[in-house]
mmCIF file of C-alpha atoms and ligand atoms in Angstrom:
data_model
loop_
_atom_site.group_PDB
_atom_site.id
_atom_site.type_symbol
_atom_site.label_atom_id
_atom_site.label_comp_id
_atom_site.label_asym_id
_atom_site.label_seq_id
_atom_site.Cartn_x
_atom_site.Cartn_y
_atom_site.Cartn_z
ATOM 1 C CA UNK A 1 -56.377 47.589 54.436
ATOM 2 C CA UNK A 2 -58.395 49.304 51.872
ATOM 3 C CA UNK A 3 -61.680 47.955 50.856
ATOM 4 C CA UNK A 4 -63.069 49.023 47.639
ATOM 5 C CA UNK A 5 -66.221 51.082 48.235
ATOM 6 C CA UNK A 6 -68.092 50.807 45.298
ATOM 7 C CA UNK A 7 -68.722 47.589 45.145
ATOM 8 C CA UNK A 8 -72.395 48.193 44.146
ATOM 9 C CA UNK A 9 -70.757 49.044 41.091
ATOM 10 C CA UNK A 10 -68.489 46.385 40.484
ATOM 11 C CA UNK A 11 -70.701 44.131 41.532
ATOM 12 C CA UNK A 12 -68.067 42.695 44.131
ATOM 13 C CA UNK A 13 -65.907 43.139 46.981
ATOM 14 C CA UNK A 14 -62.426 43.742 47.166
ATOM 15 C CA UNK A 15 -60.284 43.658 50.074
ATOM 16 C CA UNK A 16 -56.366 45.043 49.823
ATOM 17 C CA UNK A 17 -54.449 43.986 52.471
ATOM 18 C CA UNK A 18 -50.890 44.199 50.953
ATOM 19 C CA UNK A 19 -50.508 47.800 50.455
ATOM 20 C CA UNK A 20 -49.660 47.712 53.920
ATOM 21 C CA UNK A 21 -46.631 45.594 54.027
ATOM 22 C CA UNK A 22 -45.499 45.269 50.029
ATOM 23 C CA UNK A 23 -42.933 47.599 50.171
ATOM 24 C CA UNK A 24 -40.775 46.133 53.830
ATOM 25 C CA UNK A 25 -41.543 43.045 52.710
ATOM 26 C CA UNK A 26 -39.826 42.949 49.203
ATOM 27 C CA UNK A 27 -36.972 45.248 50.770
ATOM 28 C CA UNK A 28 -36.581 42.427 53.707
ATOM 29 C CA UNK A 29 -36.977 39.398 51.850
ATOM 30 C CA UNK A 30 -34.846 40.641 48.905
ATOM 31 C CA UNK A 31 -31.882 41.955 51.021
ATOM 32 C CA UNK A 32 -31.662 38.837 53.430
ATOM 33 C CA UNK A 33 -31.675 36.698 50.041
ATOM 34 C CA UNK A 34 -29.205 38.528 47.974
ATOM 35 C CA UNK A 35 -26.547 39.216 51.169
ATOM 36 C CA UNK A 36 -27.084 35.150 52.461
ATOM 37 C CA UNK A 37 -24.336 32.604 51.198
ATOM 38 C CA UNK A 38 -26.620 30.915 49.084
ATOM 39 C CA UNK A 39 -28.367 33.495 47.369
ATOM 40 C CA UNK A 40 -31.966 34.064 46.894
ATOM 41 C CA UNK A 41 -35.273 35.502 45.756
ATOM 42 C CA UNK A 42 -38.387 33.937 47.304
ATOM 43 C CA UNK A 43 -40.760 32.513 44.381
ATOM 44 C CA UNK A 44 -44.003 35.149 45.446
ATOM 45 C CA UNK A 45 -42.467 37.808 43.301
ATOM 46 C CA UNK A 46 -42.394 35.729 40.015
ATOM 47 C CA UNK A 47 -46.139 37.013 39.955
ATOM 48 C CA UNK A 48 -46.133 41.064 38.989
ATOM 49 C CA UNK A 49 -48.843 41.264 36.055
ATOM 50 C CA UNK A 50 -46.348 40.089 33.593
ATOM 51 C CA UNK A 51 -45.078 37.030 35.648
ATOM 52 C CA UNK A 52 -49.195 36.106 35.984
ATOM 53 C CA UNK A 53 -49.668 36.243 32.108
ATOM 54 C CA UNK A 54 -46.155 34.306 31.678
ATOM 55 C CA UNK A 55 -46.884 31.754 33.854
ATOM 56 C CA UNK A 56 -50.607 31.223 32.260
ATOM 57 C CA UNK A 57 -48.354 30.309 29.279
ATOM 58 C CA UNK A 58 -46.400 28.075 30.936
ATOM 59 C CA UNK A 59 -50.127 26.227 32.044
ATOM 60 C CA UNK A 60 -50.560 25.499 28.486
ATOM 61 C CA UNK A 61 -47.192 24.319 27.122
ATOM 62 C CA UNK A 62 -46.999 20.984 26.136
ATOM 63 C CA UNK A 63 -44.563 19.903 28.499
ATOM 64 C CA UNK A 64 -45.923 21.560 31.510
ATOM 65 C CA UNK A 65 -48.361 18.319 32.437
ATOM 66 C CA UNK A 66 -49.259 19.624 36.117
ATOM 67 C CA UNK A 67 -52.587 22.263 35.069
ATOM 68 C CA UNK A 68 -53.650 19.568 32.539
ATOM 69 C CA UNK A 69 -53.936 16.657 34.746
ATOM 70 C CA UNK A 70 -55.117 18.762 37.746
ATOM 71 C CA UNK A 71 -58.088 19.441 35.568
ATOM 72 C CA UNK A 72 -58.216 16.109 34.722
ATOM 73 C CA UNK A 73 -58.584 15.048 37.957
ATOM 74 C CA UNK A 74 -61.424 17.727 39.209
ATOM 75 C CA UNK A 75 -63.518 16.617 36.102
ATOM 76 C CA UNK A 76 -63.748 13.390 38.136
ATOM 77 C CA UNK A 77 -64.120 14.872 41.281
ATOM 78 C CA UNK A 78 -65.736 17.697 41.106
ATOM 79 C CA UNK A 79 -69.162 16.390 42.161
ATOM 80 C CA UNK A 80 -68.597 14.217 45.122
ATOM 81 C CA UNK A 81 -66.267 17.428 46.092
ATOM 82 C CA UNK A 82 -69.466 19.863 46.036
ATOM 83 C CA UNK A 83 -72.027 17.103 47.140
ATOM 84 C CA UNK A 84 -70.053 17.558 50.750
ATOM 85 C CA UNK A 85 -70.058 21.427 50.895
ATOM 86 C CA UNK A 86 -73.442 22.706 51.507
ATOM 87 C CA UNK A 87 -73.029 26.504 50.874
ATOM 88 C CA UNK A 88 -71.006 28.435 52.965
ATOM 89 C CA UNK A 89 -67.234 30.449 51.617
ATOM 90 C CA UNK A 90 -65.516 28.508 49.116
ATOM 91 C CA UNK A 91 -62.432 30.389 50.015
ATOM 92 C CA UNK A 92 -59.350 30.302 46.727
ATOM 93 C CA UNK A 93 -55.888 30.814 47.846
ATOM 94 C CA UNK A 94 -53.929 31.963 44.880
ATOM 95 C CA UNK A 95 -56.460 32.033 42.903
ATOM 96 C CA UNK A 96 -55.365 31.877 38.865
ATOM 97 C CA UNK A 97 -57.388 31.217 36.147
ATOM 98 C CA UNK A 98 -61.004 30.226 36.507
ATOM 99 C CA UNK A 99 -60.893 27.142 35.108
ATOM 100 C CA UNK A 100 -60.508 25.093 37.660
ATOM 101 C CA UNK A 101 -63.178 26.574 40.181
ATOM 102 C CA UNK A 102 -65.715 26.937 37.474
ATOM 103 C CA UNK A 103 -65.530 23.365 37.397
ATOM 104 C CA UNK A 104 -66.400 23.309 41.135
ATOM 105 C CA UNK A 105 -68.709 26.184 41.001
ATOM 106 C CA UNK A 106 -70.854 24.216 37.947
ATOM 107 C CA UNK A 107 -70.749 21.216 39.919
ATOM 108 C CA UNK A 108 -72.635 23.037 43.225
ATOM 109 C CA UNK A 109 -75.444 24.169 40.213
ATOM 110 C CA UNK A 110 -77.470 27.129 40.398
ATOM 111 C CA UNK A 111 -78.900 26.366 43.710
ATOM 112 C CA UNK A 112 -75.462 25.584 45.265
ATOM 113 C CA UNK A 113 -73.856 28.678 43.702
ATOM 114 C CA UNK A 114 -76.724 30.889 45.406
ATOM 115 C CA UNK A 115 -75.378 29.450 48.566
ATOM 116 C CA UNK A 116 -72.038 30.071 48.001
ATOM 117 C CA UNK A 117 -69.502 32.672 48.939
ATOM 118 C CA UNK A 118 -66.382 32.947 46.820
ATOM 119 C CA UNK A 119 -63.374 34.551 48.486
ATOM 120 C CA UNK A 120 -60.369 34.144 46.004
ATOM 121 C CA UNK A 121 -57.177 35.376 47.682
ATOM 122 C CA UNK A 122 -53.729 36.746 45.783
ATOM 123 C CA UNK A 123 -51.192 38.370 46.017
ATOM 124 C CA UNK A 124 -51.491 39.729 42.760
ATOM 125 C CA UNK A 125 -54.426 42.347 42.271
ATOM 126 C CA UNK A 126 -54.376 42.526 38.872
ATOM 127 C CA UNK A 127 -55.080 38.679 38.567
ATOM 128 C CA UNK A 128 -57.169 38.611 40.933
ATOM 129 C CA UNK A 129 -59.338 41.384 39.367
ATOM 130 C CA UNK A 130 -59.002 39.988 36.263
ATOM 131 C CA UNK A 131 -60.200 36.491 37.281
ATOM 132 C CA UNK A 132 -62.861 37.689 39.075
ATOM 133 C CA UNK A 133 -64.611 40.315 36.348
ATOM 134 C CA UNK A 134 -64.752 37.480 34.024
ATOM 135 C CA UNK A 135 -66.246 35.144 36.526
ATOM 136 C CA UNK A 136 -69.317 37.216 38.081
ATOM 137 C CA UNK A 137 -69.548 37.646 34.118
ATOM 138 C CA UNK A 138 -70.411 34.173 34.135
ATOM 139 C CA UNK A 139 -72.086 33.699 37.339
ATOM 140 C CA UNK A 140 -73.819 36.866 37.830
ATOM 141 C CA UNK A 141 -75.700 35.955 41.129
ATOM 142 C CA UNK A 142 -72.237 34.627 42.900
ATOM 143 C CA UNK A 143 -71.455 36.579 46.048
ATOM 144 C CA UNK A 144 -67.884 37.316 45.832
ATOM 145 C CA UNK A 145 -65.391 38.504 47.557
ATOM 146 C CA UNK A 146 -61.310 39.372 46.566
ATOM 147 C CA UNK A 147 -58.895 39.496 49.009
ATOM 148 C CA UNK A 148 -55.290 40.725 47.581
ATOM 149 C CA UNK A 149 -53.074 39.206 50.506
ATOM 150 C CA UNK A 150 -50.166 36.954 50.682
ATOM 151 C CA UNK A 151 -51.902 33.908 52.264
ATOM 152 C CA UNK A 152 -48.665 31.947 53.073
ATOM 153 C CA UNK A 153 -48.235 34.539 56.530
ATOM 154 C CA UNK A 154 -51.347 36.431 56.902
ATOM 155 C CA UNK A 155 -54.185 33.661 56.778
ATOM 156 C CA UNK A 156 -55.924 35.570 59.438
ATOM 157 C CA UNK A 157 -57.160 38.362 56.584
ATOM 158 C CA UNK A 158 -59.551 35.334 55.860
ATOM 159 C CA UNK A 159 -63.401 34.970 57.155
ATOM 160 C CA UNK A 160 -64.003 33.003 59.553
ATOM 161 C CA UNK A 161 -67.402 33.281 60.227
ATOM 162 C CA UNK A 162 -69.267 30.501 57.954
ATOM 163 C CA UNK A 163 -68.531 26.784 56.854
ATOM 164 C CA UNK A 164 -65.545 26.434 54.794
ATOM 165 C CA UNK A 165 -63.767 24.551 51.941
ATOM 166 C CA UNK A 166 -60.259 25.975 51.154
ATOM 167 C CA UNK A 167 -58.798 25.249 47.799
ATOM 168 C CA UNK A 168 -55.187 25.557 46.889
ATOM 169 C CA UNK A 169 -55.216 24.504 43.403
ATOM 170 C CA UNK A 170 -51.562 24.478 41.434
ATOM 171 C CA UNK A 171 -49.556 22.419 43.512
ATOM 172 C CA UNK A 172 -48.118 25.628 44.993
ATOM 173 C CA UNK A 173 -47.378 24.350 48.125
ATOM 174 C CA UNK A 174 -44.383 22.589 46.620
ATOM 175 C CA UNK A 175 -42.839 26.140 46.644
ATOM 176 C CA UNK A 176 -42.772 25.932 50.464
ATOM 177 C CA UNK A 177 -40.121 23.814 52.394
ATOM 178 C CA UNK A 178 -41.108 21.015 54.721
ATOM 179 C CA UNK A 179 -40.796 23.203 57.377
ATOM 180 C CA UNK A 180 -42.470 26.075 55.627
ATOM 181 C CA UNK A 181 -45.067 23.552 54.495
ATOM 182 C CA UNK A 182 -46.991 22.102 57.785
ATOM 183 C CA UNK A 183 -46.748 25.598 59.435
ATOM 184 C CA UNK A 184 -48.839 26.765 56.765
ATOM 185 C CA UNK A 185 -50.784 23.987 56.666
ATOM 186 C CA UNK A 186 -51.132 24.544 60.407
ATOM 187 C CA UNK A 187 -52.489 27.893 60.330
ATOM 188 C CA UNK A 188 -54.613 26.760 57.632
ATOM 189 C CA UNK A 189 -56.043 24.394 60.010
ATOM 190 C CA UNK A 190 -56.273 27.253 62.492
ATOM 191 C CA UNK A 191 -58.828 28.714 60.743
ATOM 192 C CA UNK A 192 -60.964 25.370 60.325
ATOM 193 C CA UNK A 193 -63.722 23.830 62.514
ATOM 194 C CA UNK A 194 -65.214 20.479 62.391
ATOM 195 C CA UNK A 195 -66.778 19.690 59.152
ATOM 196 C CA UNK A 196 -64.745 22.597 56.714
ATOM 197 C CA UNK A 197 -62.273 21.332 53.916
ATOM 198 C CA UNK A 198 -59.359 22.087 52.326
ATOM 199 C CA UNK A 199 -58.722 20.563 48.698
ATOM 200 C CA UNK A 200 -55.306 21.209 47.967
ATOM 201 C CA UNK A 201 -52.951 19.995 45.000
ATOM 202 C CA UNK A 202 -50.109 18.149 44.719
ATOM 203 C CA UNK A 203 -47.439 17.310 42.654
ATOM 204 C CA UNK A 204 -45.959 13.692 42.504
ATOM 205 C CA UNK A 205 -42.127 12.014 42.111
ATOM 206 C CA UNK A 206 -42.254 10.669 38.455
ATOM 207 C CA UNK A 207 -39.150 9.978 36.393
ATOM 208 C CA UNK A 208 -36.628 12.813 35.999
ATOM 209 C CA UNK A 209 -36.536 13.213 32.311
ATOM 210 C CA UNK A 210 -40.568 14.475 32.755
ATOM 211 C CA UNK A 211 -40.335 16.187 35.908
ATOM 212 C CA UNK A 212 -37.134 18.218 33.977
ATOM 213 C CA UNK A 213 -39.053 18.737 30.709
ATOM 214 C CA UNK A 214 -41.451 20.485 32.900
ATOM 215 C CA UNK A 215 -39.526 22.907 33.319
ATOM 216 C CA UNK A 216 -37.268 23.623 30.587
ATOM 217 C CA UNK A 217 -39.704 23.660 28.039
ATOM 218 C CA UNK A 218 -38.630 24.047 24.552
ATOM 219 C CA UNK A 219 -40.042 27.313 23.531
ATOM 220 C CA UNK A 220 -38.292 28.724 26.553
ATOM 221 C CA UNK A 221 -41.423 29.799 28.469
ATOM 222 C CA UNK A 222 -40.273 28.864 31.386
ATOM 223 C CA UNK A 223 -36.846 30.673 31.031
ATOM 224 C CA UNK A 224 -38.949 33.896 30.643
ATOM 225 C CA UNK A 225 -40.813 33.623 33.452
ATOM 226 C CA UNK A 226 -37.679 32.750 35.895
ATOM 227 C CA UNK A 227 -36.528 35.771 34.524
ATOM 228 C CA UNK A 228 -38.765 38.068 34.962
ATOM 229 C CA UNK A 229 -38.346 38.022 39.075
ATOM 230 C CA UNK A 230 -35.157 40.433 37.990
ATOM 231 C CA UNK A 231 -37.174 42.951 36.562
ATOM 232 C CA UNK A 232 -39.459 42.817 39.407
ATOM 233 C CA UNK A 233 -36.569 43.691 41.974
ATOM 234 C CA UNK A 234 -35.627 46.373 39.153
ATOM 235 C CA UNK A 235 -38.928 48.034 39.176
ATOM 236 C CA UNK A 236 -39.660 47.514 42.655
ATOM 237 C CA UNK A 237 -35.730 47.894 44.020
ATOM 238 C CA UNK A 238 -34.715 50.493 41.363
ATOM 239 C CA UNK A 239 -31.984 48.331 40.569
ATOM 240 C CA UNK A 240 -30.436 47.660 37.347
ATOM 241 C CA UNK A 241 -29.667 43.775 36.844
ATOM 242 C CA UNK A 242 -29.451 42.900 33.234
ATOM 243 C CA UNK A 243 -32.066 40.009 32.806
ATOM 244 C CA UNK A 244 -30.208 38.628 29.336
ATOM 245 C CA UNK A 245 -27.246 37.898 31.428
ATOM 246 C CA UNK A 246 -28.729 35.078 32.924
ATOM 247 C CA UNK A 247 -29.118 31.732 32.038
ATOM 248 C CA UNK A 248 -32.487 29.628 33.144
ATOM 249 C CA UNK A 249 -31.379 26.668 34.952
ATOM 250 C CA UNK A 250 -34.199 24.170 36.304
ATOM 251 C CA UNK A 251 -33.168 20.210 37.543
ATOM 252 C CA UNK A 252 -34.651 17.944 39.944
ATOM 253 C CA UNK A 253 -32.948 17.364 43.080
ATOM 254 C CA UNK A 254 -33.842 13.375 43.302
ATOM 255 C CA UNK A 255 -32.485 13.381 47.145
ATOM 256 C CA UNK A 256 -34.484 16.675 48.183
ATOM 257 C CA UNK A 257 -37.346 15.388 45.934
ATOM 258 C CA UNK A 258 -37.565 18.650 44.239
ATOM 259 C CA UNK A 259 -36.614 20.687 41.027
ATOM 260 C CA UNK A 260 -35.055 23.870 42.160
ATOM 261 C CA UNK A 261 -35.098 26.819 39.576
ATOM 262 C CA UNK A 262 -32.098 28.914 39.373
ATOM 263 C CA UNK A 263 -30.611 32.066 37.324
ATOM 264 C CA UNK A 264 -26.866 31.413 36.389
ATOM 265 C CA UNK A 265 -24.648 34.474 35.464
ATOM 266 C CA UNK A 266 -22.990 34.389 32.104
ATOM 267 C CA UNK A 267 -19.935 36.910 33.396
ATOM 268 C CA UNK A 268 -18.951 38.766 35.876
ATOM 269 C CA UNK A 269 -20.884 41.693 36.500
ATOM 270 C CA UNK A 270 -21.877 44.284 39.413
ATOM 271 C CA UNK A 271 -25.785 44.938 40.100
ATOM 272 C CA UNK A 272 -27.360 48.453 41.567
ATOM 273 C CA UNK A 273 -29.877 47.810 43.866
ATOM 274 C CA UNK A 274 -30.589 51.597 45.293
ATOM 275 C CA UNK A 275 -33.780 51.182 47.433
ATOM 276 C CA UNK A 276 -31.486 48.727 49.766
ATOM 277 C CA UNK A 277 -28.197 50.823 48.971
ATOM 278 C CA UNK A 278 -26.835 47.391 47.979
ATOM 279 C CA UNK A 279 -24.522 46.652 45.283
ATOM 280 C CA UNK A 280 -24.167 43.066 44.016
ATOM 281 C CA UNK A 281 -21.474 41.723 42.669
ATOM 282 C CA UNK A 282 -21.225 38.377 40.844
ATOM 283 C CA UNK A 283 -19.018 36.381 39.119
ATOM 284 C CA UNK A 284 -19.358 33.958 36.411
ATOM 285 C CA UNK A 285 -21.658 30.928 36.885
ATOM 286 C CA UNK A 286 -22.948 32.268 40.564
ATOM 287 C CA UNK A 287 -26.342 31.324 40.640
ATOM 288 C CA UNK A 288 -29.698 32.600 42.415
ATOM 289 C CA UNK A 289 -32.146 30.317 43.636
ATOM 290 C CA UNK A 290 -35.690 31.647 42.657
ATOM 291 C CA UNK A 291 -37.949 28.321 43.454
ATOM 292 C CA UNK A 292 -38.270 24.838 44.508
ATOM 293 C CA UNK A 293 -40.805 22.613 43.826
ATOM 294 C CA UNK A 294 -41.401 19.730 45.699
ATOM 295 C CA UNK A 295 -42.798 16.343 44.590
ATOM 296 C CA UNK A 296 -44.757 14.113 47.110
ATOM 297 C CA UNK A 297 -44.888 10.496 47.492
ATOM 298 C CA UNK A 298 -48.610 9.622 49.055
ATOM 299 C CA UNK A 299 -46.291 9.017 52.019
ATOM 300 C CA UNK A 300 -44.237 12.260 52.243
ATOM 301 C CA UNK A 301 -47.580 13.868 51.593
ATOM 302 C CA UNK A 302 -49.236 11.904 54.300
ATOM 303 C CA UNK A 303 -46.313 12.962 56.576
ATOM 304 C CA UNK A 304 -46.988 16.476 56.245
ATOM 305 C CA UNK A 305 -50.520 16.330 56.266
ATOM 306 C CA UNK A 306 -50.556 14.443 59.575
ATOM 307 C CA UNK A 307 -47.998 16.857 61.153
ATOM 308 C CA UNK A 308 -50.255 19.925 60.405
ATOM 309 C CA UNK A 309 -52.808 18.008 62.552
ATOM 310 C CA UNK A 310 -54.760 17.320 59.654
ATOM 311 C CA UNK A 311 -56.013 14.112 58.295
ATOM 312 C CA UNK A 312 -56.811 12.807 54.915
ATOM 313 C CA UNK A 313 -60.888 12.569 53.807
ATOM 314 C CA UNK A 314 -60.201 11.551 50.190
ATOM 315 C CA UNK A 315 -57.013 11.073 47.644
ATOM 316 C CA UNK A 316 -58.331 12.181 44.077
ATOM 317 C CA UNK A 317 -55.674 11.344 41.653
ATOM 318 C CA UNK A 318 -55.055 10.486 37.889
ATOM 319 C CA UNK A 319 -54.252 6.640 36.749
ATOM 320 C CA UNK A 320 -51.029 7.343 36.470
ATOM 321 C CA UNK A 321 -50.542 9.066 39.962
ATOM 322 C CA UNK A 322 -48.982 12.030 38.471
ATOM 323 C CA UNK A 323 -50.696 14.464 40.709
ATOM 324 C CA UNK A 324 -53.031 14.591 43.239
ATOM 325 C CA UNK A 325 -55.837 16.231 44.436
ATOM 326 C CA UNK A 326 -56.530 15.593 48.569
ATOM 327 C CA UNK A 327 -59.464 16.406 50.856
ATOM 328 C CA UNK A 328 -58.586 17.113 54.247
ATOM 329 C CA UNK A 329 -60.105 17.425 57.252
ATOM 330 C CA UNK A 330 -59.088 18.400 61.092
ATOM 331 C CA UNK A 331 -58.181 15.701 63.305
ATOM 332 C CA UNK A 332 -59.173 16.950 66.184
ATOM 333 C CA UNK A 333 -59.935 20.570 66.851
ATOM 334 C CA UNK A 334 -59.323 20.412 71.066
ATOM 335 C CA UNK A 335 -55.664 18.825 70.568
ATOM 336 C CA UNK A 336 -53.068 21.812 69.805
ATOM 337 C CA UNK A 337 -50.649 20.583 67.681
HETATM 338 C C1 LIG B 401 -47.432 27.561 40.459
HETATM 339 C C2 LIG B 401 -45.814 26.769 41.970
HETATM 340 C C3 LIG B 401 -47.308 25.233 40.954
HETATM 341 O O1 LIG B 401 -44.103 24.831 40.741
HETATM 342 O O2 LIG B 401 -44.888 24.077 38.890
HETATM 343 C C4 LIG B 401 -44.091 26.608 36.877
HETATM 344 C C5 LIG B 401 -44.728 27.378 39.252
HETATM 345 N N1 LIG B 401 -42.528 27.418 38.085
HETATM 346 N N2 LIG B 401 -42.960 26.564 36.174
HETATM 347 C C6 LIG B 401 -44.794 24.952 39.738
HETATM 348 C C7 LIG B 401 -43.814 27.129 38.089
HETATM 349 C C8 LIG B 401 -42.017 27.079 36.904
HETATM 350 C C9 LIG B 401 -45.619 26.223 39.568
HETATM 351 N N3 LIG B 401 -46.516 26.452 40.729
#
């Protein structure tokens, strides 16, 4: 871990705990998804500083109705969220832009926000750097401090020392399986005690055609940013895949409950990657599955919820259910689940 030691200058903390593991991880994950049957990149590495900026694009497009009713939502609930957290670490995982927790963070009020510690937490520094110059811009007294980390397996990099409300704005936990999902959302609750939150988003089952539009948006946003992961793996990898050879392919899987995002090859071809001394080859139409995102009922939600020995304080949602926002709590902090 490196911590930034200047932070007197800054005027923040910063906390780098990927350094460590970037480079095994990419190399492991990569290699077990490109040599597996189905092939495979995991979702994380859409974000390199390009894939951030792409995807902010994709939170504006007029088809891309998640961001926009999120914020919807937290207009409505930001103050009842706040009037429960009496100062303590408002901790972001994944943080993103700062529109959403400004809304929190104006809610608490100066008083609040002097009692507040904000710990956003990425896996991508330059975001996260980013986000949080312009926000101590606008909230010069907030105490903050970054944590680059990928939360999904090392939620221990998080303090644990003060009361707590999590966020996980986005609906990003729709990238994770159902398995994937409640451990997760159990080690999130391993780091909980009685009292501490965790506001999370959620994305809802609506009718294909929208859920599809979503994500084959029409100035091909969305296409860009699926493939982008390929010139991650070429920077990172040193590998040579040819990004125009693929086609975008996004549809939602009614019977999974989820859209899966895949790259399609237009021909055959044969793909360098040296740092795993791997070479690829594909043939025509072979696809590789770069995301899923899932789409709750209140019920499947409930389900996992329950199963991460969690329980729900309070749905916030928009009149026409199309996402959610939900408060949970720990059930019971003596029963190991
Ligand atoms: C950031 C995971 C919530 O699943 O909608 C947007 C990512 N992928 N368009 C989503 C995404 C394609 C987004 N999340």
């Amino acid at each position: 871990m490196t911590n930034n030691p200047n932070s007197a200058n800054t005027g923040y903390e910063l906390q780098n705990y990927l350094e460590d593991t970037f480079r095994q991880e990419i190399k492991r994950d990569v290699l077990n998804g490109l040599t597996s049957t189905n092939k495979y990149i995991p979702s994380k590495y859409f974000y390199d500083e390009k894939g951030s900026r792409i995807f902010d694009e994709i939170c504006h497009l007029p088809e891309y109705y998640p961001t926009r009713t999120e914020l919807s939502i937290l207009k409505n609930a930001a103050e009842g969220i706040m009037a429960n957290f009496q100062g303590g670490d408002m901790i972001e995982l994944g943080s993103g832009a700062n529109r959403k927790i400004r809304m929190l963070l104006d809610a608490a009020g100066p008083s609040g926000q002097s009692s507040i510690r904000y710990i956003p937490v990425d896996v991508s520094m330059t975001a996260l750097t980013g986000a949080v110059e312009e926000l101590i811009g606008i909230y010069p007294d907030l105490e903050v401090l970054g944590i680059v980390a990928d939360f999904i397996h090392h939620i221990n990099v998080i303090p644990n020392s003060r009361p707590k409300l999590i966020i996980f704005f986005g609906g990003t936990i729709g990238n994770l399986n159902e398995e994937e999902s409640i451990s997760f959302l159990r080690s999130v609750r391993g780091i909980m005690h009685t009292g501490d939150r965790l506001l999370f988003g959620l994305d809802m089952i609506k009718p294909k055609e929208m859920l599809e539009a979503a994500y084959n948006d029409s100035q091909g946003t969305t296409a860009k940013f699926n493939r982008n992961i390929l010139s991650v793996i070429n920077r990172e990898l040193n590998a040579n895949f040819s990004s125009s050879l693929f086609d975008h392919v996004a549809f939602f899987n009614r019977e999974r409950e989820r859209v899966e995002m895949h790259l399609k090859t237009r021909k055959n071809m044969s793909v360098e990657i040296n740092d795993l001394d791997l070479t690829l080859k594909l043939k025509e139409g072979d696809t590789i599955h770069t995301e899923i995102c899932r789409k709750f009922s209140r019920e499947s939600a409930g389900k996992m919820i329950s199963e991460a020995g969690l329980t729900v304080a309070k749905w916030h949602t928009d009149p026409k259910e199309w996402f959610s926002l939900v408060e949970v709590g720990t059930l019971n902090n003596n029963v190991p689940v």
